[in-house]
Short mmCIF file of N, CA and C in Angstrom, two decimals:
data_model
loop_
_atom_site.label_atom_id
_atom_site.label_comp_id
_atom_site.label_asym_id
_atom_site.label_seq_id
_atom_site.Cartn_x
_atom_site.Cartn_y
_atom_site.Cartn_z
N UNK A 1 137.46 -17.78 117.81
CA UNK A 1 137.04 -18.52 116.64
C UNK A 1 137.45 -19.98 116.81
N UNK A 2 136.54 -20.88 116.51
CA UNK A 2 136.82 -22.31 116.63
C UNK A 2 137.69 -22.77 115.47
N UNK A 3 138.53 -23.75 115.76
CA UNK A 3 139.38 -24.37 114.75
C UNK A 3 139.24 -25.87 114.91
N UNK A 4 139.41 -26.58 113.81
CA UNK A 4 139.40 -28.03 113.86
C UNK A 4 140.82 -28.51 113.66
N UNK A 5 141.30 -29.33 114.59
CA UNK A 5 142.64 -29.89 114.46
C UNK A 5 142.52 -31.31 113.94
N UNK A 6 143.35 -31.63 112.96
CA UNK A 6 143.37 -32.95 112.35
C UNK A 6 144.78 -33.49 112.51
N UNK A 7 144.93 -34.52 113.30
CA UNK A 7 146.22 -35.16 113.49
C UNK A 7 146.39 -36.30 112.50
N UNK A 8 147.49 -36.29 111.77
CA UNK A 8 147.75 -37.30 110.75
C UNK A 8 149.06 -37.99 111.10
N UNK A 9 149.01 -39.30 111.21
CA UNK A 9 150.21 -40.08 111.48
C UNK A 9 150.39 -41.11 110.39
N UNK A 10 151.63 -41.28 109.98
CA UNK A 10 151.95 -42.28 108.97
C UNK A 10 152.94 -41.73 107.97
N UNK A 11 153.35 -42.61 107.09
CA UNK A 11 154.30 -42.21 106.07
C UNK A 11 153.68 -41.13 105.19
N UNK A 12 154.44 -40.11 104.89
CA UNK A 12 153.99 -38.97 104.05
C UNK A 12 152.89 -38.15 104.71
N UNK A 13 152.86 -38.09 106.04
CA UNK A 13 151.84 -37.31 106.75
C UNK A 13 151.82 -35.85 106.32
N UNK A 14 152.99 -35.19 106.16
CA UNK A 14 152.93 -33.79 105.71
C UNK A 14 152.28 -33.64 104.33
N UNK A 15 152.57 -34.55 103.42
CA UNK A 15 151.95 -34.49 102.09
C UNK A 15 150.44 -34.72 102.18
N UNK A 16 150.03 -35.62 103.07
CA UNK A 16 148.60 -35.87 103.26
C UNK A 16 147.91 -34.64 103.83
N UNK A 17 148.56 -33.95 104.77
CA UNK A 17 147.99 -32.74 105.35
C UNK A 17 147.85 -31.66 104.28
N UNK A 18 148.86 -31.55 103.44
CA UNK A 18 148.81 -30.57 102.36
C UNK A 18 147.66 -30.88 101.41
N UNK A 19 147.48 -32.16 101.07
CA UNK A 19 146.38 -32.56 100.19
C UNK A 19 145.02 -32.28 100.82
N UNK A 20 144.91 -32.50 102.13
CA UNK A 20 143.65 -32.20 102.84
C UNK A 20 143.31 -30.72 102.71
N UNK A 21 144.31 -29.88 102.91
CA UNK A 21 144.06 -28.43 102.88
C UNK A 21 143.88 -27.88 101.47
N UNK A 22 144.12 -28.71 100.46
CA UNK A 22 143.89 -28.30 99.07
C UNK A 22 142.45 -28.56 98.63
N UNK A 23 141.66 -29.22 99.47
CA UNK A 23 140.26 -29.46 99.13
C UNK A 23 139.57 -28.10 99.00
N UNK A 24 138.93 -27.84 97.86
CA UNK A 24 138.24 -26.56 97.69
C UNK A 24 137.22 -26.33 98.80
N UNK A 25 137.27 -25.16 99.42
CA UNK A 25 136.34 -24.81 100.48
C UNK A 25 136.95 -24.90 101.87
N UNK A 26 138.15 -25.48 101.97
CA UNK A 26 138.82 -25.60 103.26
C UNK A 26 140.01 -24.65 103.30
N UNK A 27 140.14 -23.94 104.39
CA UNK A 27 141.24 -23.01 104.58
C UNK A 27 141.93 -23.33 105.90
N UNK A 28 143.26 -23.37 105.87
CA UNK A 28 143.99 -23.65 107.10
C UNK A 28 145.47 -23.79 106.85
N UNK A 29 146.14 -24.42 107.78
CA UNK A 29 147.58 -24.62 107.67
C UNK A 29 147.93 -25.94 108.36
N UNK A 30 149.20 -26.33 108.21
CA UNK A 30 149.64 -27.53 108.92
C UNK A 30 151.06 -27.33 109.41
N UNK A 31 151.42 -28.12 110.39
CA UNK A 31 152.77 -28.08 110.92
C UNK A 31 153.23 -29.51 111.17
N UNK A 32 154.53 -29.68 111.16
CA UNK A 32 155.11 -30.98 111.44
C UNK A 32 155.79 -30.86 112.79
N UNK A 33 155.21 -31.49 113.82
CA UNK A 33 155.81 -31.39 115.16
C UNK A 33 157.13 -32.14 115.21
N UNK A 34 157.88 -31.92 116.26
CA UNK A 34 159.13 -32.63 116.46
C UNK A 34 158.85 -34.12 116.37
N UNK A 35 159.63 -34.79 115.56
CA UNK A 35 159.38 -36.20 115.30
C UNK A 35 159.73 -37.09 116.48
N UNK A 36 158.85 -37.99 116.77
CA UNK A 36 159.14 -39.05 117.75
C UNK A 36 159.82 -40.17 116.98
N UNK A 37 160.52 -40.99 117.67
CA UNK A 37 161.29 -42.06 117.03
C UNK A 37 160.40 -42.92 116.14
N UNK A 38 160.71 -42.95 114.86
CA UNK A 38 160.01 -43.81 113.92
C UNK A 38 158.61 -43.37 113.52
N UNK A 39 158.14 -42.24 114.00
CA UNK A 39 156.78 -41.79 113.69
C UNK A 39 156.84 -40.51 112.87
N UNK A 40 156.10 -40.48 111.80
CA UNK A 40 155.97 -39.28 111.01
C UNK A 40 154.57 -38.73 111.25
N UNK A 41 154.47 -37.45 111.56
CA UNK A 41 153.16 -36.89 111.88
C UNK A 41 153.05 -35.46 111.37
N UNK A 42 151.81 -35.02 111.22
CA UNK A 42 151.51 -33.64 110.86
C UNK A 42 150.20 -33.28 111.55
N UNK A 43 150.07 -32.01 111.88
CA UNK A 43 148.82 -31.52 112.46
C UNK A 43 148.30 -30.41 111.56
N UNK A 44 147.13 -30.68 110.96
CA UNK A 44 146.49 -29.68 110.11
C UNK A 44 145.46 -28.95 110.97
N UNK A 45 145.37 -27.65 110.76
CA UNK A 45 144.37 -26.85 111.46
C UNK A 45 143.45 -26.23 110.41
N UNK A 46 142.18 -26.62 110.45
CA UNK A 46 141.18 -26.06 109.54
C UNK A 46 140.59 -24.86 110.25
N UNK A 47 140.75 -23.69 109.64
CA UNK A 47 140.31 -22.44 110.26
C UNK A 47 138.93 -22.04 109.76
N UNK A 48 138.73 -22.15 108.47
CA UNK A 48 137.43 -21.78 107.91
C UNK A 48 137.04 -22.77 106.83
N UNK A 49 135.73 -22.85 106.61
CA UNK A 49 135.22 -23.61 105.48
C UNK A 49 134.26 -22.71 104.71
N UNK A 50 134.25 -22.91 103.41
CA UNK A 50 133.35 -22.16 102.55
C UNK A 50 132.51 -23.18 101.80
N UNK A 51 131.22 -23.03 101.88
CA UNK A 51 130.33 -23.98 101.24
C UNK A 51 129.64 -24.82 102.29
N UNK A 52 128.96 -25.82 101.83
CA UNK A 52 128.19 -26.68 102.73
C UNK A 52 129.06 -27.64 103.51
N UNK A 53 128.80 -27.75 104.79
CA UNK A 53 129.56 -28.65 105.65
C UNK A 53 129.38 -30.10 105.21
N UNK A 54 128.18 -30.46 104.76
CA UNK A 54 127.93 -31.85 104.34
C UNK A 54 128.78 -32.21 103.13
N UNK A 55 128.84 -31.31 102.15
CA UNK A 55 129.65 -31.57 100.96
C UNK A 55 131.12 -31.68 101.31
N UNK A 56 131.59 -30.84 102.23
CA UNK A 56 132.99 -30.90 102.64
C UNK A 56 133.26 -32.15 103.47
N UNK A 57 132.29 -32.58 104.26
CA UNK A 57 132.43 -33.82 105.01
C UNK A 57 132.66 -34.99 104.06
N UNK A 58 131.90 -35.02 102.97
CA UNK A 58 132.07 -36.06 101.96
C UNK A 58 133.44 -35.97 101.30
N UNK A 59 133.90 -34.75 101.03
CA UNK A 59 135.21 -34.56 100.41
C UNK A 59 136.34 -35.04 101.33
N UNK A 60 136.21 -34.76 102.62
CA UNK A 60 137.23 -35.20 103.57
C UNK A 60 137.25 -36.72 103.65
N UNK A 61 136.09 -37.34 103.69
CA UNK A 61 136.02 -38.81 103.71
C UNK A 61 136.64 -39.38 102.44
N UNK A 62 136.35 -38.77 101.30
CA UNK A 62 136.90 -39.22 100.01
C UNK A 62 138.42 -39.06 100.01
N UNK A 63 138.91 -37.92 100.51
CA UNK A 63 140.36 -37.69 100.60
C UNK A 63 141.02 -38.81 101.39
N UNK A 64 140.43 -39.16 102.53
CA UNK A 64 140.98 -40.21 103.39
C UNK A 64 141.01 -41.55 102.65
N UNK A 65 139.92 -41.90 102.02
CA UNK A 65 139.84 -43.19 101.33
C UNK A 65 140.82 -43.26 100.17
N UNK A 66 140.94 -42.17 99.40
CA UNK A 66 141.87 -42.16 98.28
C UNK A 66 143.31 -42.22 98.75
N UNK A 67 143.62 -41.54 99.86
CA UNK A 67 144.99 -41.56 100.38
C UNK A 67 145.35 -42.98 100.84
N UNK A 68 144.42 -43.63 101.51
CA UNK A 68 144.67 -45.01 101.95
C UNK A 68 144.87 -45.94 100.76
N UNK A 69 144.02 -45.78 99.74
CA UNK A 69 144.10 -46.64 98.57
C UNK A 69 145.42 -46.45 97.81
N UNK A 70 145.90 -45.22 97.74
CA UNK A 70 147.12 -44.94 96.98
C UNK A 70 148.39 -45.27 97.75
N UNK A 71 148.26 -45.62 99.03
CA UNK A 71 149.41 -45.99 99.86
C UNK A 71 149.12 -47.31 100.57
N UNK A 72 148.91 -48.39 99.79
CA UNK A 72 148.55 -49.67 100.41
C UNK A 72 149.67 -50.19 101.31
N UNK A 73 149.27 -50.78 102.41
CA UNK A 73 150.23 -51.38 103.32
C UNK A 73 150.95 -50.39 104.22
N UNK A 74 150.64 -49.10 104.11
CA UNK A 74 151.28 -48.08 104.93
C UNK A 74 150.36 -47.70 106.07
N UNK A 75 150.95 -47.43 107.22
CA UNK A 75 150.15 -46.94 108.36
C UNK A 75 149.67 -45.54 108.03
N UNK A 76 148.39 -45.29 108.23
CA UNK A 76 147.82 -43.97 107.98
C UNK A 76 146.64 -43.77 108.91
N UNK A 77 146.84 -43.02 109.97
CA UNK A 77 145.79 -42.75 110.95
C UNK A 77 145.48 -41.26 110.97
N UNK A 78 144.20 -40.94 111.00
CA UNK A 78 143.77 -39.55 111.05
C UNK A 78 142.78 -39.40 112.20
N UNK A 79 143.05 -38.44 113.07
CA UNK A 79 142.18 -38.16 114.20
C UNK A 79 141.70 -36.72 114.09
N UNK A 80 140.40 -36.51 114.23
CA UNK A 80 139.83 -35.17 114.17
C UNK A 80 139.40 -34.78 115.58
N UNK A 81 139.81 -33.60 116.01
CA UNK A 81 139.45 -33.08 117.33
C UNK A 81 138.28 -32.12 117.18
N UNK A 82 137.17 -32.43 117.84
CA UNK A 82 135.98 -31.57 117.82
C UNK A 82 136.25 -30.38 118.73
N UNK A 83 136.26 -29.15 118.19
CA UNK A 83 136.58 -27.99 119.00
C UNK A 83 135.52 -27.64 120.05
N UNK A 84 134.30 -28.11 119.86
CA UNK A 84 133.23 -27.79 120.79
C UNK A 84 133.24 -28.74 121.99
N UNK A 85 133.30 -30.04 121.72
CA UNK A 85 133.21 -31.03 122.80
C UNK A 85 134.57 -31.51 123.29
N UNK A 86 135.60 -31.33 122.46
CA UNK A 86 136.92 -31.85 122.81
C UNK A 86 137.06 -33.33 122.49
N UNK A 87 136.01 -33.94 121.95
CA UNK A 87 136.07 -35.35 121.58
C UNK A 87 136.97 -35.56 120.37
N UNK A 88 137.57 -36.72 120.32
CA UNK A 88 138.41 -37.10 119.19
C UNK A 88 137.72 -38.24 118.46
N UNK A 89 137.72 -38.16 117.12
CA UNK A 89 137.18 -39.27 116.35
C UNK A 89 138.25 -39.75 115.38
N UNK A 90 138.31 -41.05 115.21
CA UNK A 90 139.21 -41.66 114.26
C UNK A 90 138.51 -41.63 112.91
N UNK A 91 139.13 -41.01 111.93
CA UNK A 91 138.47 -40.82 110.64
C UNK A 91 138.10 -42.15 109.99
N UNK A 92 138.89 -43.16 110.23
CA UNK A 92 138.59 -44.47 109.65
C UNK A 92 137.22 -44.98 110.07
N UNK A 93 136.80 -44.65 111.29
CA UNK A 93 135.52 -45.12 111.82
C UNK A 93 134.41 -44.08 111.74
N UNK A 94 134.73 -42.86 111.33
CA UNK A 94 133.76 -41.77 111.33
C UNK A 94 132.81 -41.84 110.15
N UNK A 95 131.57 -41.46 110.41
CA UNK A 95 130.60 -41.35 109.33
C UNK A 95 130.68 -39.93 108.75
N UNK A 96 130.13 -39.77 107.58
CA UNK A 96 130.08 -38.44 106.96
C UNK A 96 129.30 -37.49 107.86
N UNK A 97 128.27 -37.99 108.52
CA UNK A 97 127.46 -37.16 109.41
C UNK A 97 128.28 -36.65 110.59
N UNK A 98 129.13 -37.51 111.16
CA UNK A 98 129.98 -37.08 112.27
C UNK A 98 130.98 -36.02 111.83
N UNK A 99 131.56 -36.22 110.67
CA UNK A 99 132.50 -35.23 110.14
C UNK A 99 131.79 -33.91 109.90
N UNK A 100 130.59 -33.99 109.32
CA UNK A 100 129.79 -32.79 109.03
C UNK A 100 129.48 -32.01 110.30
N UNK A 101 129.10 -32.71 111.37
CA UNK A 101 128.78 -32.04 112.64
C UNK A 101 129.99 -31.26 113.16
N UNK A 102 131.17 -31.83 113.04
CA UNK A 102 132.38 -31.12 113.49
C UNK A 102 132.63 -29.91 112.61
N UNK A 103 132.46 -30.06 111.30
CA UNK A 103 132.68 -28.93 110.39
C UNK A 103 131.70 -27.79 110.67
N UNK A 104 130.48 -28.13 111.06
CA UNK A 104 129.48 -27.10 111.37
C UNK A 104 129.92 -26.20 112.52
N UNK A 105 130.76 -26.72 113.41
CA UNK A 105 131.20 -25.93 114.56
C UNK A 105 132.04 -24.72 114.15
N UNK A 106 132.69 -24.79 112.99
CA UNK A 106 133.46 -23.61 112.56
C UNK A 106 132.78 -22.85 111.44
N UNK A 107 131.64 -23.35 110.97
CA UNK A 107 130.94 -22.63 109.89
C UNK A 107 129.94 -21.62 110.42
N UNK A 108 129.84 -21.52 111.75
CA UNK A 108 128.89 -20.61 112.37
C UNK A 108 129.45 -19.22 112.47
#
């Protein structure tokens, strides 16, 4: 079964991962790897999605934008790993269509 890994770096990364996994229709878990000096990180793993991939793509983009807005001046980077191609996309630069394509890989 394909899984989507979402790497989150920045202040409050574990809280951001928890908020991501609270989006209705997304199921998964997150872990906080051993901390590197001065870096806070979390890795969320999306195992299943329920509902339309396009709608969830929009929700993930909205989650990212709201998290950035509510934490001004803080470093917040999110990278999504495509389980099919192995490509990584930076959520800040990703379109809803790109996010949707990755979500479709686990909705099959």
